[in-house]
Coordinates of C-alpha atoms and ligand atoms in Angstrom, one line a residue:
X1 CA -75.7 -7.4 -22.5
X2 CA -72.3 -8.9 -23.4
X3 CA -73.0 -9.8 -27.0
X4 CA -72.0 -6.4 -28.2
X5 CA -68.4 -6.4 -26.8
X6 CA -68.0 -9.9 -28.0
X7 CA -69.0 -8.9 -31.5
X8 CA -66.7 -5.9 -31.4
X9 CA -63.7 -8.1 -30.5
X10 CA -64.7 -10.7 -33.2
X11 CA -65.1 -8.1 -35.9
X12 CA -61.7 -6.7 -35.2
X13 CA -60.0 -10.0 -34.9
X14 CA -61.2 -11.2 -38.2
X15 CA -59.6 -8.3 -39.9
X16 CA -56.4 -8.3 -37.8
X17 CA -55.5 -11.9 -38.0
X18 CA -54.9 -12.3 -41.7
X19 CA -53.4 -8.9 -42.1
X20 CA -50.9 -9.4 -39.3
X21 CA -49.8 -12.7 -40.7
X22 CA -49.3 -11.2 -44.2
X23 CA -47.4 -8.3 -42.7
X24 CA -45.2 -10.8 -40.8
X25 CA -44.4 -12.7 -43.9
X26 CA -43.5 -9.5 -45.7
X27 CA -41.4 -8.4 -42.8
X28 CA -39.5 -11.7 -42.9
X29 CA -38.9 -11.5 -46.6
X30 CA -37.5 -8.0 -46.2
X31 CA -35.1 -9.2 -43.5
X32 CA -33.8 -12.3 -45.3
X33 CA -33.5 -10.5 -48.5
X34 CA -33.3 -6.7 -48.6
X35 CA -34.6 -5.4 -51.9
X36 CA -36.6 -2.3 -52.9
X37 CA -39.6 -4.5 -53.7
X38 CA -39.5 -6.4 -50.4
X39 CA -39.0 -3.1 -48.4
X40 CA -41.9 -1.5 -50.2
X41 CA -44.3 -4.4 -49.6
X42 CA -43.4 -4.6 -46.0
X43 CA -43.9 -0.8 -45.6
X44 CA -47.3 -1.0 -47.4
X45 CA -48.5 -3.8 -45.2
X46 CA -47.3 -2.1 -42.1
X47 CA -49.2 1.0 -43.1
X48 CA -52.3 -1.1 -43.7
X49 CA -52.0 -2.7 -40.3
X50 CA -51.4 0.5 -38.5
X51 CA -54.3 2.1 -40.3
X52 CA -56.6 -0.7 -39.2
X53 CA -55.4 -0.2 -35.6
X54 CA -55.8 3.5 -36.0
X55 CA -59.6 3.3 -36.4
X56 CA -60.8 5.9 -33.9
X57 CA -64.4 4.8 -34.0
X58 CA -63.4 1.3 -33.1
X59 CA -61.2 2.5 -30.2
X60 CA -64.2 4.5 -28.9
X61 CA -66.3 1.4 -29.0
X62 CA -63.6 -0.6 -27.1
X63 CA -63.3 2.2 -24.5
X64 CA -67.1 2.2 -24.1
X65 CA -67.2 -1.6 -23.7
X66 CA -64.5 -1.5 -21.0
X67 CA -66.6 0.9 -19.0
X68 CA -69.3 -1.7 -18.8
X69 CA -69.3 -4.4 -16.2
X70 CA -67.8 -7.4 -17.9
X71 CA -68.0 -10.8 -16.2
X72 CA -65.9 -12.7 -18.7
X73 CA -62.3 -12.1 -17.7
X74 CA -61.0 -13.2 -21.1
X75 CA -63.3 -10.8 -22.9
X76 CA -62.2 -8.0 -20.6
X77 CA -58.6 -8.8 -21.2
X78 CA -59.1 -8.9 -25.0
X79 CA -60.6 -5.4 -24.8
X80 CA -57.8 -4.1 -22.6
X81 CA -55.2 -5.5 -25.1
X82 CA -57.1 -4.0 -27.9
X83 CA -57.3 -0.6 -26.2
X84 CA -53.5 -0.6 -25.7
X85 CA -52.8 -1.7 -29.3
X86 CA -55.2 0.7 -30.9
X87 CA -54.1 3.8 -28.9
X88 CA -50.6 3.6 -30.2
X89 CA -51.7 4.0 -33.7
X90 CA -54.2 6.9 -33.3
X91 CA -52.9 9.6 -35.8
X92 CA -53.7 11.0 -39.1
X93 CA -53.1 9.0 -42.3
X94 CA -50.4 11.5 -43.4
X95 CA -48.6 11.1 -40.0
X96 CA -48.8 7.4 -40.2
X97 CA -47.4 7.3 -43.7
X98 CA -44.5 9.5 -42.9
X99 CA -43.7 7.4 -39.8
X100 CA -43.7 4.1 -41.6
X101 CA -41.8 5.5 -44.6
X102 CA -39.1 7.0 -42.4
X103 CA -38.6 4.0 -40.1
X104 CA -38.6 1.6 -43.1
X105 CA -35.9 3.7 -44.8
X106 CA -33.7 3.7 -41.6
X107 CA -34.2 -0.1 -41.1
X108 CA -33.3 -0.8 -44.7
X109 CA -30.1 1.1 -44.3
X110 CA -29.3 -1.0 -41.2
X111 CA -30.1 -4.2 -43.1
X112 CA -27.7 -3.4 -46.0
X113 CA -25.0 -1.5 -44.2
X114 CA -21.4 -2.8 -44.4
X115 CA -18.7 -0.8 -42.6
X116 CA -15.6 0.2 -44.6
X117 CA -12.4 -0.4 -42.8
X118 CA -9.1 0.1 -44.5
X119 CA -10.8 -0.1 -48.0
X120 CA -12.5 -3.3 -47.0
X121 CA -16.2 -3.7 -46.7
X122 CA -16.9 -5.6 -43.5
X123 CA -19.8 -7.3 -41.8
X124 CA -20.7 -6.8 -38.2
X125 CA -19.2 -10.1 -37.2
X126 CA -15.9 -9.0 -38.9
X127 CA -15.9 -5.6 -37.2
X128 CA -16.4 -7.4 -33.9
X129 CA -13.5 -9.7 -34.7
X130 CA -11.2 -6.7 -35.2
X131 CA -12.3 -5.1 -32.0
X132 CA -11.9 -8.3 -30.0
X133 CA -8.5 -9.2 -31.3
X134 CA -6.6 -6.2 -32.4
X135 CA -3.9 -4.7 -30.2
X136 CA -3.5 -1.8 -32.7
X137 CA -5.3 1.1 -31.2
X138 CA -5.5 3.0 -34.5
X139 CA -7.0 0.0 -36.3
X140 CA -9.5 -0.6 -33.5
X141 CA -10.5 3.1 -33.7
X142 CA -11.0 2.9 -37.4
X143 CA -13.1 -0.2 -37.1
X144 CA -15.2 1.3 -34.3
X145 CA -15.7 4.6 -36.1
X146 CA -16.7 2.7 -39.3
X147 CA -19.3 0.8 -37.3
X148 CA -20.8 4.2 -36.2
X149 CA -20.9 5.7 -39.6
X150 CA -24.3 4.5 -40.2
X151 CA -25.5 6.5 -37.1
X152 CA -24.4 9.7 -38.8
X153 CA -26.2 8.7 -42.0
X154 CA -29.6 8.0 -40.3
X155 CA -29.4 10.4 -37.3
X156 CA -31.5 13.2 -38.8
X157 CA -34.2 10.7 -39.8
X158 CA -34.2 9.2 -36.4
X159 CA -34.6 12.6 -34.8
X160 CA -37.5 13.2 -37.2
X161 CA -39.0 9.9 -36.1
X162 CA -38.9 11.1 -32.5
X163 CA -40.6 14.3 -33.4
X164 CA -43.4 12.5 -35.3
X165 CA -43.9 10.0 -32.5
X166 CA -44.1 12.9 -30.0
X167 CA -46.6 14.7 -32.1
X168 CA -48.9 11.8 -32.0
X169 CA -48.5 11.2 -28.3
X170 CA -49.1 14.9 -27.6
X171 CA -52.4 14.7 -29.4
X172 CA -53.5 11.9 -27.1
X173 CA -52.7 13.9 -24.0
X174 CA -49.3 12.4 -23.2
X175 CA -46.3 14.6 -22.4
X176 CA -44.2 12.7 -25.0
X177 CA -43.8 9.4 -26.8
X178 CA -41.7 7.8 -24.1
X179 CA -44.4 8.3 -21.4
X180 CA -47.1 7.1 -23.8
X181 CA -45.2 4.0 -24.9
X182 CA -44.5 2.9 -21.3
X183 CA -48.2 3.5 -20.4
X184 CA -49.3 1.3 -23.3
X185 CA -46.8 -1.3 -22.1
X186 CA -48.6 -1.3 -18.8
X187 CA -45.5 0.0 -17.1
X188 CA -45.3 2.9 -14.7
X189 CA -42.5 5.3 -15.6
X190 CA -42.0 6.3 -11.9
X191 CA -41.8 2.6 -10.9
X192 CA -39.4 1.8 -13.7
X193 CA -36.9 4.6 -13.0
X194 CA -37.0 4.0 -9.3
X195 CA -36.1 0.4 -10.0
X196 CA -33.3 1.6 -12.4
X197 CA -31.9 3.8 -9.7
X198 CA -31.8 0.8 -7.3
X199 CA -30.0 -1.2 -10.0
X200 CA -27.5 1.6 -10.7
X201 CA -26.6 1.6 -7.0
X202 CA -26.6 -2.2 -6.7
X203 CA -24.2 -2.7 -9.7
X204 CA -21.9 0.3 -9.3
X205 CA -19.3 -1.2 -6.9
X206 CA -18.9 -4.6 -8.5
X207 CA -18.8 -3.0 -11.9
X208 CA -16.1 -0.6 -11.0
X209 CA -14.0 -3.3 -9.3
X210 CA -14.2 -5.5 -12.4
X211 CA -13.6 -2.6 -14.8
X212 CA -10.4 -1.5 -12.9
X213 CA -8.9 -4.9 -13.7
X214 CA -10.1 -4.7 -17.3
X215 CA -8.7 -1.2 -17.8
X216 CA -5.4 -2.3 -16.6
X217 CA -5.3 -5.2 -19.0
X218 CA -6.5 -3.1 -21.9
X219 CA -4.0 -0.4 -21.2
X220 CA -1.2 -2.9 -21.4
X221 CA -2.6 -4.5 -24.6
X222 CA -3.0 -1.2 -26.4
X223 CA -0.1 0.6 -24.8
X224 CA -2.1 3.6 -23.7
X225 CA -3.6 4.9 -20.5
X226 CA -6.2 6.8 -22.5
X227 CA -8.8 4.2 -23.0
X228 CA -11.7 5.0 -25.4
X229 CA -14.8 3.2 -26.5
X230 CA -13.0 1.3 -29.3
X231 CA -10.8 -0.4 -26.7
X232 CA -13.7 -2.2 -25.1
X233 CA -14.2 -4.8 -27.8
X234 CA -18.0 -4.6 -28.1
X235 CA -19.0 -1.4 -30.0
X236 CA -21.4 -0.5 -27.2
X237 CA -19.6 -2.2 -24.4
X238 CA -22.6 -4.4 -23.8
X239 CA -20.7 -7.6 -23.7
X240 CA -17.5 -8.5 -21.9
X241 CA -14.4 -8.5 -24.1
X242 CA -13.6 -12.2 -24.9
X243 CA -10.1 -11.5 -23.6
X244 CA -11.5 -10.6 -20.2
X245 CA -13.5 -13.8 -19.6
X246 CA -13.2 -17.5 -19.9
X247 CA -13.0 -18.2 -23.6
X248 CA -15.4 -21.0 -24.4
X249 CA -15.3 -20.5 -28.2
X250 CA -13.3 -23.7 -28.8
X251 CA -16.2 -25.7 -27.3
X252 CA -18.6 -24.5 -30.0
X253 CA -17.7 -25.4 -33.5
X254 CA -19.7 -25.7 -36.7
X255 CA -23.3 -27.0 -36.1
X256 CA -23.1 -26.5 -32.3
X257 CA -25.6 -23.6 -32.1
X258 CA -28.4 -25.5 -33.7
X259 CA -27.7 -28.8 -32.1
X260 CA -27.4 -27.4 -28.6
X261 CA -30.6 -25.3 -29.0
X262 CA -32.5 -28.4 -29.9
X263 CA -30.9 -30.4 -27.1
X264 CA -31.6 -27.8 -24.5
X265 CA -35.3 -27.3 -25.3
X266 CA -35.7 -31.0 -25.9
X267 CA -34.5 -31.6 -22.3
X268 CA -37.4 -29.3 -21.2
X269 CA -39.8 -31.3 -23.3
X270 CA -40.3 -28.4 -25.7
X271 CA -40.0 -29.3 -29.3
X272 CA -38.5 -26.6 -31.5
X273 CA -37.5 -28.8 -34.4
X274 CA -40.2 -27.3 -36.6
X275 CA -39.1 -23.8 -35.7
X276 CA -35.5 -24.6 -36.7
X277 CA -36.6 -26.0 -40.0
X278 CA -38.5 -22.9 -41.0
X279 CA -35.7 -20.6 -39.9
X280 CA -32.9 -18.8 -41.8
X281 CA -29.9 -19.2 -39.6
X282 CA -26.6 -18.4 -41.5
X283 CA -25.0 -15.2 -42.8
X284 CA -25.6 -14.1 -46.4
X285 CA -25.3 -10.9 -48.3
X286 CA -28.4 -8.7 -48.4
X287 CA -29.7 -10.3 -45.2
X288 CA -30.2 -8.6 -41.9
X289 CA -27.2 -9.1 -39.7
X290 CA -29.1 -9.4 -36.5
X291 CA -31.2 -12.1 -34.9
X292 CA -34.9 -12.2 -34.1
X293 CA -37.7 -14.6 -33.6
X294 CA -41.0 -14.1 -35.4
X295 CA -44.4 -15.7 -34.7
X296 CA -46.0 -15.4 -38.1
X297 CA -49.6 -16.2 -37.3
X298 CA -50.0 -17.1 -33.6
X299 CA -51.0 -20.6 -34.4
X300 CA -47.8 -22.0 -32.9
X301 CA -47.1 -23.6 -36.3
X302 CA -45.2 -20.9 -38.0
X303 CA -42.5 -19.5 -35.7
X304 CA -39.2 -18.6 -37.4
X305 CA -35.8 -17.4 -36.3
X306 CA -33.4 -15.3 -38.3
X307 CA -29.8 -15.6 -37.2
X308 CA -26.3 -15.3 -38.6
X309 CA -24.6 -18.2 -36.9
X310 CA -20.8 -18.4 -37.0
X311 CA -18.9 -20.8 -34.7
X312 CA -18.1 -19.7 -31.1
X313 CA -20.0 -19.1 -27.9
X314 CA -21.8 -15.8 -28.9
X315 CA -24.1 -17.4 -31.5
X316 CA -24.8 -20.4 -29.3
X317 CA -26.0 -17.9 -26.8
X318 CA -28.0 -15.9 -29.4
X319 CA -29.6 -19.1 -30.7
X320 CA -30.6 -20.2 -27.2
X321 CA -32.0 -16.8 -26.6
X322 CA -34.0 -16.7 -29.8
X323 CA -35.2 -20.3 -29.2
X324 CA -36.4 -19.1 -25.8
X325 CA -38.7 -16.7 -27.6
X326 CA -39.7 -19.4 -30.0
X327 CA -40.4 -21.9 -27.1
X328 CA -42.7 -19.3 -25.6
X329 CA -44.6 -18.7 -28.8
X330 CA -45.2 -22.5 -29.4
X331 CA -46.2 -23.0 -25.8
X332 CA -49.1 -20.5 -25.7
X333 CA -52.4 -22.2 -25.2
X334 CA -53.9 -22.6 -28.7
X335 CA -57.4 -22.4 -27.3
X336 CA -57.0 -18.8 -26.3
X337 CA -58.6 -16.2 -28.5
X338 CA -56.2 -14.7 -31.1
X339 CA -55.7 -11.4 -29.3
X340 CA -54.4 -13.2 -26.2
X341 CA -52.2 -15.7 -28.1
X342 CA -49.1 -13.7 -27.5
X343 CA -46.6 -13.4 -24.6
X344 CA -47.9 -11.5 -21.6
X345 CA -45.3 -8.9 -22.1
X346 CA -42.2 -8.2 -24.1
X347 CA -40.1 -8.5 -21.1
X348 CA -41.6 -11.8 -20.0
X349 CA -40.6 -13.4 -23.3
X350 CA -37.3 -11.7 -23.0
X351 CA -36.9 -13.3 -19.5
X352 CA -37.4 -16.8 -21.0
X353 CA -34.9 -15.9 -23.8
X354 CA -32.3 -14.5 -21.4
X355 CA -32.7 -17.5 -19.0
X356 CA -32.0 -19.8 -22.0
X357 CA -29.1 -17.7 -23.3
X358 CA -27.4 -17.7 -19.9
X359 CA -27.0 -21.5 -20.1
X360 CA -23.8 -21.3 -22.1
X361 CA -22.0 -20.3 -18.9
X362 CA -23.8 -22.9 -16.7
X363 CA -21.4 -25.8 -15.7
X364 CA -24.3 -28.2 -15.5
X365 CA -25.5 -27.3 -19.0
X366 CA -21.9 -27.5 -20.4
X367 CA -21.6 -31.1 -19.1
X368 CA -25.1 -32.5 -19.5
X369 CA -26.2 -30.8 -22.7
X370 CA -23.1 -29.6 -24.5
X371 CA -21.3 -32.8 -23.6
X372 CA -18.1 -31.2 -22.3
X373 CA -16.1 -33.4 -19.9
X374 CA -16.5 -32.6 -16.2
X375 CA -12.7 -32.6 -16.0
X376 CA -12.7 -29.5 -18.3
X377 CA -15.7 -27.8 -16.8
X378 CA -15.1 -28.2 -13.1
X379 CA -12.0 -26.1 -12.8
X380 CA -13.8 -23.3 -14.6
X381 CA -17.0 -23.3 -12.5
X382 CA -16.0 -20.5 -10.2
X383 CA -14.8 -18.3 -13.1
X384 CA -17.9 -19.0 -15.1
X385 CA -20.2 -17.9 -12.2
X386 CA -18.1 -14.8 -11.9
X387 CA -18.2 -14.0 -15.6
X388 CA -22.0 -14.5 -15.7
X389 CA -22.4 -12.1 -12.9
X390 CA -20.1 -9.6 -14.6
X391 CA -22.1 -10.0 -17.8
X392 CA -25.3 -9.3 -16.1
X393 CA -23.9 -6.2 -14.4
X394 CA -22.3 -4.9 -17.6
X395 CA -25.5 -5.5 -19.5
X396 CA -27.6 -3.8 -16.8
X397 CA -25.4 -0.7 -17.0
X398 CA -25.6 -0.6 -20.8
X399 CA -29.4 -0.8 -20.6
X400 CA -29.4 2.1 -18.2
X401 CA -27.6 4.1 -20.9
X402 CA -30.2 3.2 -23.5
X403 CA -33.2 3.7 -21.3
X404 CA -32.1 7.1 -20.0
X405 CA -31.0 8.1 -23.5
X406 CA -34.4 7.3 -25.0
X407 CA -36.2 9.2 -22.3
X408 CA -34.0 12.2 -23.0
X409 CA -34.5 11.8 -26.8
X410 CA -38.3 12.0 -26.5
X411 CA -38.2 14.7 -23.8
X412 CA -36.4 16.9 -26.3
X413 CA -35.5 15.7 -29.8
X414 CA -33.7 19.0 -30.5
X415 CA -31.2 18.6 -27.7
X416 CA -27.5 17.9 -28.2
X417 CA -28.0 14.2 -28.3
X418 CA -24.4 13.4 -28.9
X419 CA -23.5 15.2 -25.7
X420 CA -26.3 13.4 -23.8
X421 CA -25.1 10.1 -25.1
X422 CA -21.6 10.5 -23.9
X423 CA -22.7 11.8 -20.5
X424 CA -24.7 8.7 -20.0
X425 CA -21.9 6.4 -21.3
X426 CA -19.6 8.1 -18.8
X427 CA -22.2 8.0 -15.9
X428 CA -23.2 4.3 -16.3
X429 CA -20.3 2.6 -18.1
X430 CA -17.5 4.9 -16.9
X431 CA -16.1 5.1 -20.5
X432 CA -14.9 8.4 -21.8
X433 CA -16.0 9.4 -25.3
X434 CA -13.6 10.5 -28.0
X435 CA -12.3 14.0 -28.1
X436 CA -13.7 14.8 -31.5
X437 CA -17.3 14.3 -32.7
X438 CA -18.8 11.1 -33.8
X439 CA -21.8 12.3 -35.7
X440 CA -25.0 10.4 -34.8
X441 CA -23.2 8.0 -32.5
X442 CA -26.5 7.6 -30.6
X443 CA -28.3 6.5 -33.7
X444 CA -25.9 3.7 -34.5
X445 CA -28.0 1.3 -32.3
X446 CA -30.8 0.1 -34.5
X447 CA -33.2 -0.1 -31.6
X448 CA -33.4 3.7 -31.2
X449 CA -35.1 3.9 -34.6
X450 CA -36.8 0.6 -35.0
X451 CA -37.7 -0.6 -31.5
X452 CA -38.5 2.6 -29.7
X453 CA -39.0 2.5 -25.9
X454 CA -38.1 -1.2 -25.9
X455 CA -34.7 -1.5 -24.3
X456 CA -35.8 -1.3 -20.7
X457 CA -37.6 -4.6 -21.3
X458 CA -34.2 -6.4 -21.6
X459 CA -33.3 -5.3 -18.1
X460 CA -36.7 -6.2 -16.7
X461 CA -36.2 -9.5 -18.5
X462 CA -32.9 -10.0 -16.7
X463 CA -34.6 -9.5 -13.4
X464 CA -37.4 -11.9 -14.2
X465 CA -35.0 -14.5 -15.6
X466 CA -33.2 -14.4 -12.2
X467 CA -36.5 -14.6 -10.3
X468 CA -37.6 -17.6 -12.5
X469 CA -34.3 -19.4 -12.0
X470 CA -34.7 -19.0 -8.3
X471 CA -38.2 -20.4 -8.5
X472 CA -37.1 -23.3 -10.6
X473 CA -34.3 -24.1 -8.1
X474 CA -36.8 -24.0 -5.2
X475 CA -39.6 -25.9 -6.8
X476 CA -38.1 -28.5 -9.2
X477 CA -34.4 -28.6 -8.2
X478 CA -32.9 -26.5 -10.9
X479 CA -33.1 -24.8 -14.3
X480 CA -32.1 -28.0 -16.0
X481 CA -34.3 -30.3 -14.0
X482 CA -35.7 -31.9 -17.2
X483 CA -39.3 -31.8 -18.1
X484 CA -40.3 -30.7 -14.6
X485 CA -38.4 -27.5 -15.3
X486 CA -39.9 -27.1 -18.7
X487 CA -43.4 -27.8 -17.4
X488 CA -43.0 -25.1 -14.8
X489 CA -42.1 -22.6 -17.5
X490 CA -44.8 -23.8 -19.8
X491 CA -47.7 -24.2 -17.4
X492 CA -47.3 -21.2 -15.3
X493 CA -45.5 -18.7 -17.5
X494 CA -46.0 -19.3 -21.2
X495 CA -49.3 -21.2 -21.6
X496 CA -51.5 -18.3 -20.3
X497 CA -50.3 -16.1 -23.1
X498 CA -51.6 -12.6 -22.6
X499 CA -54.7 -13.6 -20.7
X500 CA -53.1 -12.2 -17.6
X501 CA -51.4 -8.9 -17.1
X502 CA -47.6 -9.3 -16.5
X503 CA -47.7 -8.4 -12.8
X504 CA -50.4 -11.0 -12.0
X505 CA -48.7 -13.6 -14.2
X506 CA -45.4 -13.2 -12.4
X507 CA -47.0 -13.3 -9.0
X508 CA -48.8 -16.5 -10.0
X509 CA -45.7 -18.1 -11.6
X510 CA -43.1 -17.2 -8.9
X511 CA -45.2 -16.5 -5.8
X512 CA -43.9 -12.9 -5.6
X513 CA -44.0 -9.6 -7.5
X514 CA -41.2 -8.7 -9.8
X515 CA -38.2 -7.5 -7.8
X516 CA -34.5 -7.1 -8.2
X517 CA -33.8 -9.5 -5.2
X518 CA -32.9 -12.6 -7.1
X519 CA -30.8 -10.6 -9.6
X520 CA -29.0 -8.9 -6.8
X521 CA -28.2 -12.2 -5.2
X522 CA -26.8 -13.5 -8.5
X523 CA -24.5 -10.6 -9.2
X524 CA -23.2 -10.2 -5.7
X525 CA -19.5 -11.0 -6.2
Ligands
ZN1 ZN1 -34.9 -11.2 -27.2

């Protein structure tokens, strides 16, 4: 009886595995060196991959197989994973081509964009530097506006992407792409937004208290009471201004990011040396300015990181974060079938990454891994805990902007998106938008175009990171409790890959369902 479903899975896997690896290589090439050829190749392979997943007959077979009684849980899970993956790509060839072409063109603009400020072409790192350090309101405004210019350039294409995605979702019986994407991520929209309402409540007071102090400092620095988005250092106000927190940049010079990533994961008994060797870690022209981790073939032997490391805390944090993803990828049980050799959920791998990234503000890590003297760290301990809590709160509120915005975008792509954007920024971040228009301001975040319906995963990841840290403290004595801590992450969380659905996995790994409790305890100031 069960031979047929097995054959179905095997047949698909044998096509998927080589194609996915080839696509990943092409994707990597297009990010480390943007060129028309690399972009074209990447788009072609993406199309091929999506067209393979778009096979309607195959999906019908999978759905039929799932209706049967299947006694092998791994086979059942593979079919479930397949059903979710295939459903997302059900559309006509013409639709698929248009979608891939559009999103590739937007991403390629993001990869090559350099903002022009005062006749100078600047990288993202350079823009950030102006926003962090300038006391000249007009110059900050010019830098901020320049960083949003790309949004105006791509906005119409991103709107069209939303229409196309909606069109496909509608044909499958979903109200829009947002609802479909969540469903295919095994997340209930009702559950998610109820959780977000709780988080909005939970973080409001501490956020406002902290922001009142920040606003006062910024008003003094810029000599104005009328604070606008460009005064808040980060172009999206998703990070604390360096001026408002303990500055640790002097602790992290050249070479720190790579060395400390290796040291951290080494202390957990997770070897990421091979990952770092295959990675592309430093800034260059024509290279994506962001950071990501890519598992090329799910063998655990070709995991790579793209980064743009410059000295300072930020890129140490980013490297720890990306190495958290890499650690997950290399820790998945190699004996699992291909389809299950991936993280259980986007937000579960985000949780490991976030937990790792948070370490730069952990006094124990600063002393034991980064080698800073206790005499320097101890007096900062309280302030570090406070700034970590603030960062989590600030980030949570930024994610609320993004998640609510995306839901609104797909609910009505024709709406006045700029107005919706500023309403949400006002509601969650308490920042007032500029008086005049900033065309396409909402499209200046690359995720809106290239990682649709993804951002909520960062906040779920924050919650899970806190829950995991709580579990590690209770069971092995702390996050940095050597290989015991690493083993806990590896054995219970990462090794099972996608053989378990995220809710079962989290219950197994932490002894409780995902909840905001541990996060709430951490951010209570
Ligand atoms: Zn991440």
